[in-house]
């Protein structure tokens, strides 16, 4: 994906939108870590939630391509560590999809029109069994991507192979939801075109199959378009799809990546302008969906830092956390119920490495699961630092008492510490701090410290204790340069969180 160029008009609209999302501050005389710090005023409306995300808000994906390789060496289904780490991110959806979903064929079916420039491959019941095994141990719900390139002579979707998959799932009591096709606006790269109207007809066929076969499941999402920006072709495709879709789907899905994994740089990962690529795209997506009054749940159906499998030495390092946490904060604030992380395993952007050890973004995801609840709160404030300090707020998870509030804060100032100043009813409240810092200050490290302690598994069956540092209300909340963290106010007494 090329770096977007935004019009002045689009930028003005976005600036107005972000006033309710970001808190940015004025200079002060604070000195922190031996440097002059920026004071960042945090004001939150505690009386009402502006949105409620799905309990599976932070979800994960496994690319269908992994089944080409029979899961090896990326997934060891005898590994206790795998299941321990997966269970830590429960509840979640497991999306099994991607480009290869449109080239997978169940068992030995051959009677379909297919494409020669990307090879087809066969999956079997053993693959479905493995998906169920992982999802059941992790307490995840499966979303499985079906091949939309299997077409009949009349050009319409041939559902017979998909029915075989669904029948096997039903016969074994597995519970799957479904997608149909991946990134249909980009099918031209496979010398194929399926119009929005044709795709809607295909989805309608699938919906009718699900209605007539209750054991197949009844949850269907789509159309999984990508690159929604400035009235792009993908945005037009999405809008056209919904003029025909009516009540066909349960959630609308679209995909987003910031940069090209082969050409991006370290600075891209914390550059405010690059981080705002997502802000512009989610605003455009919402504008389209608001305009057609779809009423559907909105999902980021596939997303990560860099497309093309991620950026080696970047997407699996501490520095990638700026993109991941900012996206989670923005997606919730801009009324997206689910964010599906590409991927759980395999690729530079995966949450686990090839040895099934956690990459830095895994620990951020685990803390997000542990600390943030489903209700999203509004953060407002000054705008002098040009979005180099970013703060988001949710009601806290059930780990904390009712009325608690959790902040997610990022400091992308290169050399300047930040002092977070709680205003209004939060002023003077004690705070549990979960500060995440890179080992030896190296943004390219894979080692993350939580309040100074290295995060690692205790053993294959035991996640570490994620202990906060308690800061009295009369002490400053410090956020060093180029770091991020979570801040929980247990006694916030937020009526929105009661």
XYZ file of C-alpha atoms in Angstrom, residues 156-372:
217
model
C -22.270 -17.415 -9.696
C -20.662 -18.865 -6.600
C -20.670 -22.682 -6.465
C -21.376 -23.448 -2.811
C -21.032 -27.233 -2.965
C -17.467 -27.354 -1.626
C -18.291 -24.883 1.152
C -21.252 -27.058 2.122
C -18.902 -30.004 2.620
C -16.881 -27.933 5.082
C -19.980 -26.742 6.893
C -21.429 -30.250 7.005
C -18.286 -31.643 8.613
C -18.267 -28.820 11.166
C -21.928 -29.443 11.977
C -21.545 -33.213 12.195
C -18.783 -32.828 14.789
C -20.495 -30.201 16.881
C -17.977 -27.483 16.043
C -19.204 -23.901 16.076
C -17.862 -21.763 13.248
C -18.887 -18.423 11.799
C -18.171 -17.610 8.157
C -16.624 -15.179 5.704
C -16.826 -15.391 1.913
C -13.859 -14.110 -0.075
C -10.930 -11.935 0.919
C -10.389 -8.361 -0.302
C -12.718 -8.547 -3.324
C -11.754 -5.045 -4.444
C -8.270 -6.414 -5.237
C -9.326 -9.494 -7.219
C -7.944 -7.935 -10.403
C -4.459 -9.062 -9.325
C -5.756 -12.613 -9.879
C -7.233 -11.665 -13.277
C -10.706 -11.902 -11.785
C -13.501 -9.489 -11.084
C -16.526 -10.029 -8.878
C -18.744 -6.962 -8.757
C -20.360 -5.763 -5.511
C -23.744 -6.843 -6.858
C -22.428 -10.319 -7.729
C -20.750 -10.657 -4.347
C -23.954 -9.675 -2.596
C -25.761 -12.427 -4.507
C -23.073 -14.878 -3.335
C -23.501 -13.758 0.276
C -27.268 -14.084 -0.098
C -26.785 -17.671 -1.285
C -24.632 -18.399 1.761
C -27.160 -16.788 4.102
C -29.939 -18.954 2.690
C -27.782 -22.057 3.202
C -27.234 -21.095 6.840
C -30.939 -20.427 7.385
C -31.922 -23.825 6.011
C -29.225 -25.710 7.948
C -29.180 -24.528 11.602
C -26.262 -26.826 12.427
C -24.040 -24.870 10.044
C -24.119 -21.798 12.273
C -25.709 -18.453 11.558
C -22.962 -15.837 11.859
C -21.716 -14.232 8.630
C -19.383 -11.256 8.154
C -17.965 -9.423 5.139
C -17.053 -8.130 2.587
C -13.413 -7.735 3.837
C -12.420 -4.878 1.539
C -9.175 -2.980 2.041
C -7.629 0.477 1.490
C -10.604 2.678 2.349
C -9.403 6.229 1.799
C -10.501 9.457 0.100
C -13.353 7.926 -1.905
C -11.098 5.172 -3.215
C -12.332 2.296 -5.341
C -12.490 0.094 -2.252
C -14.726 2.622 -0.523
C -16.970 2.736 -3.577
C -16.994 -1.076 -3.602
C -18.006 -1.169 0.063
C -20.776 1.363 -0.434
C -22.101 -0.446 -3.494
C -22.048 -3.794 -1.676
C -24.316 -2.409 1.021
C -26.806 -0.955 -1.420
C -27.562 -4.585 -2.282
C -26.678 -6.386 0.972
C -29.736 -5.524 3.082
C -29.909 -8.066 5.921
C -27.355 -10.508 4.550
C -24.470 -10.020 7.011
C -24.046 -9.641 10.766
C -20.931 -7.433 10.744
C -19.140 -5.335 8.139
C -15.410 -6.068 7.839
C -12.590 -4.094 6.275
C -8.792 -4.334 6.430
C -6.082 -1.806 7.282
C -2.288 -1.652 7.321
C -0.108 1.401 7.776
C 2.954 0.709 5.614
C 4.713 -1.654 3.226
C 6.693 -4.180 5.246
C 9.510 -4.200 2.675
C 10.140 -0.459 2.531
C 9.117 1.042 5.892
C 11.517 2.445 8.492
C 11.740 2.398 12.287
C 10.565 6.015 12.475
C 7.365 5.150 10.609
C 6.221 3.164 13.627
C 6.007 6.206 15.903
C 5.598 9.029 13.380
C 2.315 10.821 14.279
C 1.490 11.358 10.610
C 1.855 7.656 9.864
C -0.161 6.729 12.957
C -2.908 9.002 11.672
C -3.235 6.973 8.448
C -5.608 4.788 10.406
C -7.448 7.796 11.790
C -8.163 9.003 8.266
C -9.224 5.553 7.064
C -11.532 4.771 9.970
C -13.118 8.204 9.545
C -13.695 7.468 5.845
C -15.140 4.026 6.617
C -17.506 5.503 9.184
C -18.548 8.230 6.768
C -19.513 5.598 4.198
C -21.331 3.383 6.679
C -23.098 6.294 8.373
C -24.222 7.527 4.970
C -25.943 4.271 4.086
C -27.273 3.787 7.636
C -26.154 0.176 7.639
C -26.655 -0.478 11.327
C -24.145 -3.325 11.134
C -21.496 -4.005 13.723
C -18.215 -2.596 12.395
C -15.065 -4.716 12.480
C -11.466 -4.342 11.480
C -11.518 -7.826 10.020
C -7.760 -8.003 9.402
C -5.130 -5.522 10.528
C -1.552 -5.063 11.647
C 1.391 -2.701 11.246
C 2.864 -3.507 7.826
C 1.391 -5.521 4.988
C 3.320 -8.245 3.197
C 3.820 -10.370 6.293
C 5.038 -7.476 8.417
C 8.383 -5.702 8.549
C 11.251 -7.939 9.627
C 12.992 -6.593 12.711
C 10.276 -3.979 13.264
C 6.791 -5.505 13.435
C 7.973 -7.996 16.059
C 9.766 -5.439 18.248
C 8.846 -2.978 20.981
C 8.496 -0.130 18.471
C 5.501 -1.859 16.845
C 3.491 -1.243 20.008
C 2.834 2.377 19.062
C 0.857 1.337 15.996
C -0.937 -1.496 17.777
C -2.032 0.385 20.889
C -2.993 3.541 19.016
C -5.092 1.481 16.619
C -6.876 -0.256 19.490
C -7.583 3.089 21.121
C -8.840 4.735 17.948
C -10.879 1.765 16.732
C -12.854 1.651 19.977
C -13.333 5.419 20.058
C -14.507 5.355 16.438
C -17.149 2.736 17.169
C -15.595 -0.466 15.876
C -16.665 -3.452 17.931
C -13.905 -5.904 16.964
C -10.263 -5.623 15.852
C -8.727 -8.799 14.377
C -4.944 -8.880 14.692
C -2.997 -10.382 11.803
C -1.603 -12.782 13.033
C -1.387 -15.005 16.099
C 1.412 -17.082 14.560
C 3.569 -16.857 11.381
C 4.996 -13.677 9.940
C 6.981 -10.755 11.275
C 3.766 -9.206 12.578
C 2.703 -12.276 14.572
C 2.046 -12.161 18.305
C 4.154 -15.301 18.797
C 7.476 -16.031 17.124
C 8.403 -19.280 15.365
C 9.362 -20.837 18.719
C 5.947 -19.860 20.116
C 7.529 -17.268 22.388
C 5.658 -13.970 22.839
C 6.638 -10.993 20.735
C 6.206 -7.571 22.407
C 2.712 -6.985 20.981
C 1.527 -10.145 22.738
C 2.230 -8.579 26.129
C 0.445 -5.375 25.126
C -2.541 -7.441 23.998
C -2.557 -9.403 27.248
C -2.552 -6.218 29.322
C -5.285 -4.713 27.146
C -7.411 -7.811 27.779
C -6.723 -7.705 31.510
C -7.269 -3.996 32.124
C -9.747 -2.509 29.641
